[in-house]
């Protein structure tokens, strides 16, 4: 929604939103499930991996603990998500340069090690937010057109009846470590 709120509450369980993006002159509707990052909600949040098409895994660049939890989130994606899930690593709060404890290179190295996309963002300033949705949407759209997903399987996370009408409904998974900054994108 291109809005940012200084005060926010932690996600309890999961929150839902959707967003329309344009790809190749088509309007694509994506569903976004923002799951709680705290360990106490893990038994609830792992259920959201099941039909996930894209997992956006977020850490706070000002928190070493948040970054250290990323390996667990990536492993959860490998365990609970379909093999076709697109994974994206996000280092958030890049507007807080003076408080940075995780370098861009550390984030890039972890992403490369796991073969996943990497961005640094600022929900506050809107840095790379639109680009993430655009690039992941384009990659998923390309994968659909190349037959990467079994659209006959409801478990692939893509509603094929909608795709046949030149629109796609995609579930994105977004989680992070212990600290959570709400991004209303």
PDB file of C-alpha atoms in Angstrom:
ATOM      1  CA  UNK A   1       0.000   0.000   0.000  1.00  0.00           C
ATOM      2  CA  UNK A   2       3.083   2.235   0.004  1.00  0.00           C
ATOM      3  CA  UNK A   3       2.462   3.172   3.652  1.00  0.00           C
ATOM      4  CA  UNK A   4       4.657   2.851   6.712  1.00  0.00           C
ATOM      5  CA  UNK A   5       3.681   3.053  10.364  1.00  0.00           C
ATOM      6  CA  UNK A   6       6.298   3.904  12.999  1.00  0.00           C
ATOM      7  CA  UNK A   7       4.317   2.016  15.630  1.00  0.00           C
ATOM      8  CA  UNK A   8       3.379  -1.548  14.878  1.00  0.00           C
ATOM      9  CA  UNK A   9       2.360  -4.696  16.656  1.00  0.00           C
ATOM     10  CA  UNK A  10       4.022  -8.041  16.177  1.00  0.00           C
ATOM     11  CA  UNK A  11       2.218 -10.480  13.943  1.00  0.00           C
ATOM     12  CA  UNK A  12       0.363 -13.113  15.955  1.00  0.00           C
ATOM     13  CA  UNK A  13       0.052 -16.287  13.878  1.00  0.00           C
ATOM     14  CA  UNK A  14      -0.399 -14.803  10.408  1.00  0.00           C
ATOM     15  CA  UNK A  15      -1.841 -11.798   8.624  1.00  0.00           C
ATOM     16  CA  UNK A  16      -3.132 -11.729   5.075  1.00  0.00           C
ATOM     17  CA  UNK A  17      -3.060  -9.191   2.288  1.00  0.00           C
ATOM     18  CA  UNK A  18      -3.163  -9.155  -1.467  1.00  0.00           C
ATOM     19  CA  UNK A  19      -1.633  -6.988  -4.124  1.00  0.00           C
ATOM     20  CA  UNK A  20      -2.110  -6.586  -7.847  1.00  0.00           C
ATOM     21  CA  UNK A  21       0.982  -6.202  -9.971  1.00  0.00           C
ATOM     22  CA  UNK A  22       1.311  -5.805 -13.723  1.00  0.00           C
ATOM     23  CA  UNK A  23       3.424  -8.267 -15.704  1.00  0.00           C
ATOM     24  CA  UNK A  24       3.474  -8.300 -19.506  1.00  0.00           C
ATOM     25  CA  UNK A  25       0.330  -6.146 -19.668  1.00  0.00           C
ATOM     26  CA  UNK A  26      -1.524  -8.572 -17.399  1.00  0.00           C
ATOM     27  CA  UNK A  27      -2.773  -7.865 -13.898  1.00  0.00           C
ATOM     28  CA  UNK A  28      -1.481 -10.526 -11.505  1.00  0.00           C
ATOM     29  CA  UNK A  29      -3.052 -10.883  -8.076  1.00  0.00           C
ATOM     30  CA  UNK A  30      -0.711 -12.155  -5.391  1.00  0.00           C
ATOM     31  CA  UNK A  31      -1.711 -13.241  -1.894  1.00  0.00           C
ATOM     32  CA  UNK A  32       0.712 -12.337   0.869  1.00  0.00           C
ATOM     33  CA  UNK A  33       0.772 -14.230   4.136  1.00  0.00           C
ATOM     34  CA  UNK A  34       2.836 -12.432   6.772  1.00  0.00           C
ATOM     35  CA  UNK A  35       3.653 -15.044   9.400  1.00  0.00           C
ATOM     36  CA  UNK A  36       4.898 -14.452  12.917  1.00  0.00           C
ATOM     37  CA  UNK A  37       8.649 -14.592  13.330  1.00  0.00           C
ATOM     38  CA  UNK A  38       8.690 -15.609  16.964  1.00  0.00           C
ATOM     39  CA  UNK A  39       9.593 -19.198  17.838  1.00  0.00           C
ATOM     40  CA  UNK A  40       6.410 -19.617  19.927  1.00  0.00           C
ATOM     41  CA  UNK A  41       4.317 -19.379  16.733  1.00  0.00           C
ATOM     42  CA  UNK A  42       6.407 -21.835  14.710  1.00  0.00           C
ATOM     43  CA  UNK A  43       3.881 -24.682  14.954  1.00  0.00           C
ATOM     44  CA  UNK A  44       1.238 -22.385  13.472  1.00  0.00           C
ATOM     45  CA  UNK A  45       3.355 -20.722  10.787  1.00  0.00           C
ATOM     46  CA  UNK A  46       4.792 -23.887   9.265  1.00  0.00           C
ATOM     47  CA  UNK A  47       1.306 -24.709   7.961  1.00  0.00           C
ATOM     48  CA  UNK A  48       1.572 -21.688   5.643  1.00  0.00           C
ATOM     49  CA  UNK A  49       4.522 -23.223   3.808  1.00  0.00           C
ATOM     50  CA  UNK A  50       2.430 -26.032   2.342  1.00  0.00           C
ATOM     51  CA  UNK A  51       1.180 -24.372  -0.868  1.00  0.00           C
ATOM     52  CA  UNK A  52       3.720 -21.565  -0.895  1.00  0.00           C
ATOM     53  CA  UNK A  53       5.008 -20.403  -4.277  1.00  0.00           C
ATOM     54  CA  UNK A  54       7.476 -17.826  -2.956  1.00  0.00           C
ATOM     55  CA  UNK A  55       9.053 -17.490   0.488  1.00  0.00           C
ATOM     56  CA  UNK A  56      10.315 -14.039   1.373  1.00  0.00           C
ATOM     57  CA  UNK A  57      12.569 -14.472   4.379  1.00  0.00           C
ATOM     58  CA  UNK A  58      13.316 -11.228   6.205  1.00  0.00           C
ATOM     59  CA  UNK A  59      15.978 -10.293   8.726  1.00  0.00           C
ATOM     60  CA  UNK A  60      16.745  -6.994  10.408  1.00  0.00           C
ATOM     61  CA  UNK A  61      20.169  -5.628   9.381  1.00  0.00           C
ATOM     62  CA  UNK A  62      20.485  -4.100  12.863  1.00  0.00           C
ATOM     63  CA  UNK A  63      20.011  -7.443  14.667  1.00  0.00           C
ATOM     64  CA  UNK A  64      22.572 -10.263  14.704  1.00  0.00           C
ATOM     65  CA  UNK A  65      19.968 -12.582  16.322  1.00  0.00           C
ATOM     66  CA  UNK A  66      17.536 -11.912  13.480  1.00  0.00           C
ATOM     67  CA  UNK A  67      20.207 -12.758  10.899  1.00  0.00           C
ATOM     68  CA  UNK A  68      21.303 -15.873  12.788  1.00  0.00           C
ATOM     69  CA  UNK A  69      17.718 -17.203  12.644  1.00  0.00           C
ATOM     70  CA  UNK A  70      17.670 -17.047   8.833  1.00  0.00           C
ATOM     71  CA  UNK A  71      19.297 -20.468   8.418  1.00  0.00           C
ATOM     72  CA  UNK A  72      16.415 -21.985  10.409  1.00  0.00           C
ATOM     73  CA  UNK A  73      13.847 -20.221   8.206  1.00  0.00           C
ATOM     74  CA  UNK A  74      15.565 -21.418   5.039  1.00  0.00           C
ATOM     75  CA  UNK A  75      15.668 -24.976   6.398  1.00  0.00           C
ATOM     76  CA  UNK A  76      11.959 -24.763   7.278  1.00  0.00           C
ATOM     77  CA  UNK A  77      11.272 -23.758   3.673  1.00  0.00           C
ATOM     78  CA  UNK A  78      13.166 -26.814   2.469  1.00  0.00           C
ATOM     79  CA  UNK A  79      11.217 -29.084   4.827  1.00  0.00           C
ATOM     80  CA  UNK A  80       7.671 -27.697   4.606  1.00  0.00           C
ATOM     81  CA  UNK A  81       7.444 -25.941   1.223  1.00  0.00           C
ATOM     82  CA  UNK A  82       7.008 -27.462  -2.218  1.00  0.00           C
ATOM     83  CA  UNK A  83      10.289 -28.149  -4.020  1.00  0.00           C
ATOM     84  CA  UNK A  84       9.326 -25.454  -6.545  1.00  0.00           C
ATOM     85  CA  UNK A  85       9.193 -22.623  -3.984  1.00  0.00           C
ATOM     86  CA  UNK A  86      11.062 -19.463  -4.987  1.00  0.00           C
ATOM     87  CA  UNK A  87      13.073 -18.197  -2.007  1.00  0.00           C
ATOM     88  CA  UNK A  88      14.112 -14.583  -1.460  1.00  0.00           C
ATOM     89  CA  UNK A  89      16.322 -13.282   1.353  1.00  0.00           C
ATOM     90  CA  UNK A  90      15.652  -9.726   2.504  1.00  0.00           C
ATOM     91  CA  UNK A  91      17.818  -7.564   4.738  1.00  0.00           C
ATOM     92  CA  UNK A  92      15.344  -4.965   6.011  1.00  0.00           C
ATOM     93  CA  UNK A  93      15.870  -1.551   7.632  1.00  0.00           C
ATOM     94  CA  UNK A  94      18.679  -0.453   5.298  1.00  0.00           C
ATOM     95  CA  UNK A  95      17.679   3.110   6.180  1.00  0.00           C
ATOM     96  CA  UNK A  96      19.321   2.535   9.604  1.00  0.00           C
ATOM     97  CA  UNK A  97      22.878   2.607   8.236  1.00  0.00           C
ATOM     98  CA  UNK A  98      24.393   3.796  11.519  1.00  0.00           C
ATOM     99  CA  UNK A  99      22.906   0.830  13.429  1.00  0.00           C
ATOM    100  CA  UNK A 100      23.879  -1.821  10.868  1.00  0.00           C
ATOM    101  CA  UNK A 101      25.475  -4.982  12.296  1.00  0.00           C
ATOM    102  CA  UNK A 102      24.976  -7.220   9.225  1.00  0.00           C
ATOM    103  CA  UNK A 103      26.855  -6.133   6.117  1.00  0.00           C
ATOM    104  CA  UNK A 104      25.349  -6.308   2.660  1.00  0.00           C
ATOM    105  CA  UNK A 105      28.100  -8.791   1.765  1.00  0.00           C
ATOM    106  CA  UNK A 106      27.073 -11.130   4.613  1.00  0.00           C
ATOM    107  CA  UNK A 107      23.493 -11.148   3.335  1.00  0.00           C
ATOM    108  CA  UNK A 108      24.597 -11.707  -0.256  1.00  0.00           C
ATOM    109  CA  UNK A 109      26.929 -14.520   0.793  1.00  0.00           C
ATOM    110  CA  UNK A 110      24.174 -16.329   2.697  1.00  0.00           C
ATOM    111  CA  UNK A 111      21.793 -15.939  -0.256  1.00  0.00           C
ATOM    112  CA  UNK A 112      24.392 -17.225  -2.741  1.00  0.00           C
ATOM    113  CA  UNK A 113      25.230 -20.164  -0.466  1.00  0.00           C
ATOM    114  CA  UNK A 114      21.549 -21.149  -0.534  1.00  0.00           C
ATOM    115  CA  UNK A 115      20.932 -20.303  -4.203  1.00  0.00           C
ATOM    116  CA  UNK A 116      18.302 -17.665  -3.478  1.00  0.00           C
ATOM    117  CA  UNK A 117      17.594 -14.071  -4.487  1.00  0.00           C
ATOM    118  CA  UNK A 118      18.797 -11.247  -2.245  1.00  0.00           C
ATOM    119  CA  UNK A 119      17.668  -7.673  -1.620  1.00  0.00           C
ATOM    120  CA  UNK A 120      18.157  -5.053   0.992  1.00  0.00           C
ATOM    121  CA  UNK A 121      15.078  -3.006   1.726  1.00  0.00           C
ATOM    122  CA  UNK A 122      13.679  -0.221   3.793  1.00  0.00           C
ATOM    123  CA  UNK A 123       9.988  -0.532   4.473  1.00  0.00           C
ATOM    124  CA  UNK A 124      10.162   2.985   5.890  1.00  0.00           C
ATOM    125  CA  UNK A 125      11.663   4.536   2.738  1.00  0.00           C
ATOM    126  CA  UNK A 126      10.120   2.060   0.285  1.00  0.00           C
ATOM    127  CA  UNK A 127      13.550   0.939  -0.927  1.00  0.00           C
ATOM    128  CA  UNK A 128      13.293  -2.137  -3.208  1.00  0.00           C
ATOM    129  CA  UNK A 129       9.760  -3.033  -2.053  1.00  0.00           C
ATOM    130  CA  UNK A 130       8.117  -2.699  -5.478  1.00  0.00           C
ATOM    131  CA  UNK A 131      11.148  -4.313  -7.120  1.00  0.00           C
ATOM    132  CA  UNK A 132      10.799  -7.443  -4.971  1.00  0.00           C
ATOM    133  CA  UNK A 133       7.160  -7.957  -5.919  1.00  0.00           C
ATOM    134  CA  UNK A 134       7.883  -7.207  -9.568  1.00  0.00           C
ATOM    135  CA  UNK A 135      10.912  -9.528  -9.869  1.00  0.00           C
ATOM    136  CA  UNK A 136       9.373 -12.426  -7.939  1.00  0.00           C
ATOM    137  CA  UNK A 137       6.117 -12.028  -9.859  1.00  0.00           C
ATOM    138  CA  UNK A 138       7.993 -12.061 -13.172  1.00  0.00           C
ATOM    139  CA  UNK A 139      10.003 -15.157 -12.178  1.00  0.00           C
ATOM    140  CA  UNK A 140       6.863 -17.024 -11.117  1.00  0.00           C
ATOM    141  CA  UNK A 141       5.026 -15.946 -14.279  1.00  0.00           C
ATOM    142  CA  UNK A 142       7.962 -17.131 -16.411  1.00  0.00           C
ATOM    143  CA  UNK A 143       8.028 -20.443 -14.524  1.00  0.00           C
ATOM    144  CA  UNK A 144       4.307 -20.908 -15.158  1.00  0.00           C
ATOM    145  CA  UNK A 145       4.736 -20.283 -18.872  1.00  0.00           C
ATOM    146  CA  UNK A 146       7.651 -22.750 -18.977  1.00  0.00           C
ATOM    147  CA  UNK A 147       5.601 -25.481 -17.259  1.00  0.00           C
ATOM    148  CA  UNK A 148       7.642 -25.433 -14.039  1.00  0.00           C
ATOM    149  CA  UNK A 149       4.535 -25.894 -11.864  1.00  0.00           C
ATOM    150  CA  UNK A 150       1.911 -28.612 -12.114  1.00  0.00           C
ATOM    151  CA  UNK A 151      -1.158 -26.401 -12.436  1.00  0.00           C
ATOM    152  CA  UNK A 152      -3.421 -29.449 -12.106  1.00  0.00           C
ATOM    153  CA  UNK A 153      -2.140 -29.921  -8.538  1.00  0.00           C
ATOM    154  CA  UNK A 154      -3.919 -27.604  -6.104  1.00  0.00           C
ATOM    155  CA  UNK A 155      -0.854 -27.980  -3.866  1.00  0.00           C
ATOM    156  CA  UNK A 156       1.285 -25.936  -6.273  1.00  0.00           C
ATOM    157  CA  UNK A 157      -0.233 -22.748  -4.831  1.00  0.00           C
ATOM    158  CA  UNK A 158      -1.355 -21.331  -8.174  1.00  0.00           C
ATOM    159  CA  UNK A 159      -5.006 -21.259  -9.095  1.00  0.00           C
ATOM    160  CA  UNK A 160      -4.929 -22.511 -12.667  1.00  0.00           C
ATOM    161  CA  UNK A 161      -8.498 -21.496 -13.486  1.00  0.00           C
ATOM    162  CA  UNK A 162      -7.501 -17.911 -12.802  1.00  0.00           C
ATOM    163  CA  UNK A 163      -4.270 -18.314 -14.775  1.00  0.00           C
ATOM    164  CA  UNK A 164      -6.257 -19.492 -17.772  1.00  0.00           C
ATOM    165  CA  UNK A 165      -8.008 -16.114 -17.701  1.00  0.00           C
ATOM    166  CA  UNK A 166      -4.561 -14.449 -17.797  1.00  0.00           C
ATOM    167  CA  UNK A 167      -4.374 -13.650 -14.114  1.00  0.00           C
ATOM    168  CA  UNK A 168      -2.507 -15.522 -11.392  1.00  0.00           C
ATOM    169  CA  UNK A 169      -3.156 -15.869  -7.690  1.00  0.00           C
ATOM    170  CA  UNK A 170       0.086 -16.600  -5.849  1.00  0.00           C
ATOM    171  CA  UNK A 171       0.799 -17.108  -2.149  1.00  0.00           C
ATOM    172  CA  UNK A 172       3.946 -15.456  -0.863  1.00  0.00           C
ATOM    173  CA  UNK A 173       5.424 -16.403   2.511  1.00  0.00           C
ATOM    174  CA  UNK A 174       7.199 -13.742   4.460  1.00  0.00           C
ATOM    175  CA  UNK A 175       8.869 -14.375   7.809  1.00  0.00           C
ATOM    176  CA  UNK A 176      11.791 -13.148   9.790  1.00  0.00           C
ATOM    177  CA  UNK A 177      13.722 -13.628  12.992  1.00  0.00           C
ATOM    178  CA  UNK A 178      12.722 -12.513  16.467  1.00  0.00           C
ATOM    179  CA  UNK A 179      12.310  -8.832  15.703  1.00  0.00           C
ATOM    180  CA  UNK A 180       9.575  -7.885  13.290  1.00  0.00           C
ATOM    181  CA  UNK A 181       9.090  -4.649  11.421  1.00  0.00           C
ATOM    182  CA  UNK A 182       5.728  -4.438   9.767  1.00  0.00           C
ATOM    183  CA  UNK A 183       5.801  -3.643   6.089  1.00  0.00           C
ATOM    184  CA  UNK A 184       2.464  -2.665   4.613  1.00  0.00           C
ATOM    185  CA  UNK A 185       3.455  -3.007   0.983  1.00  0.00           C
TER     186      UNK A 185
END
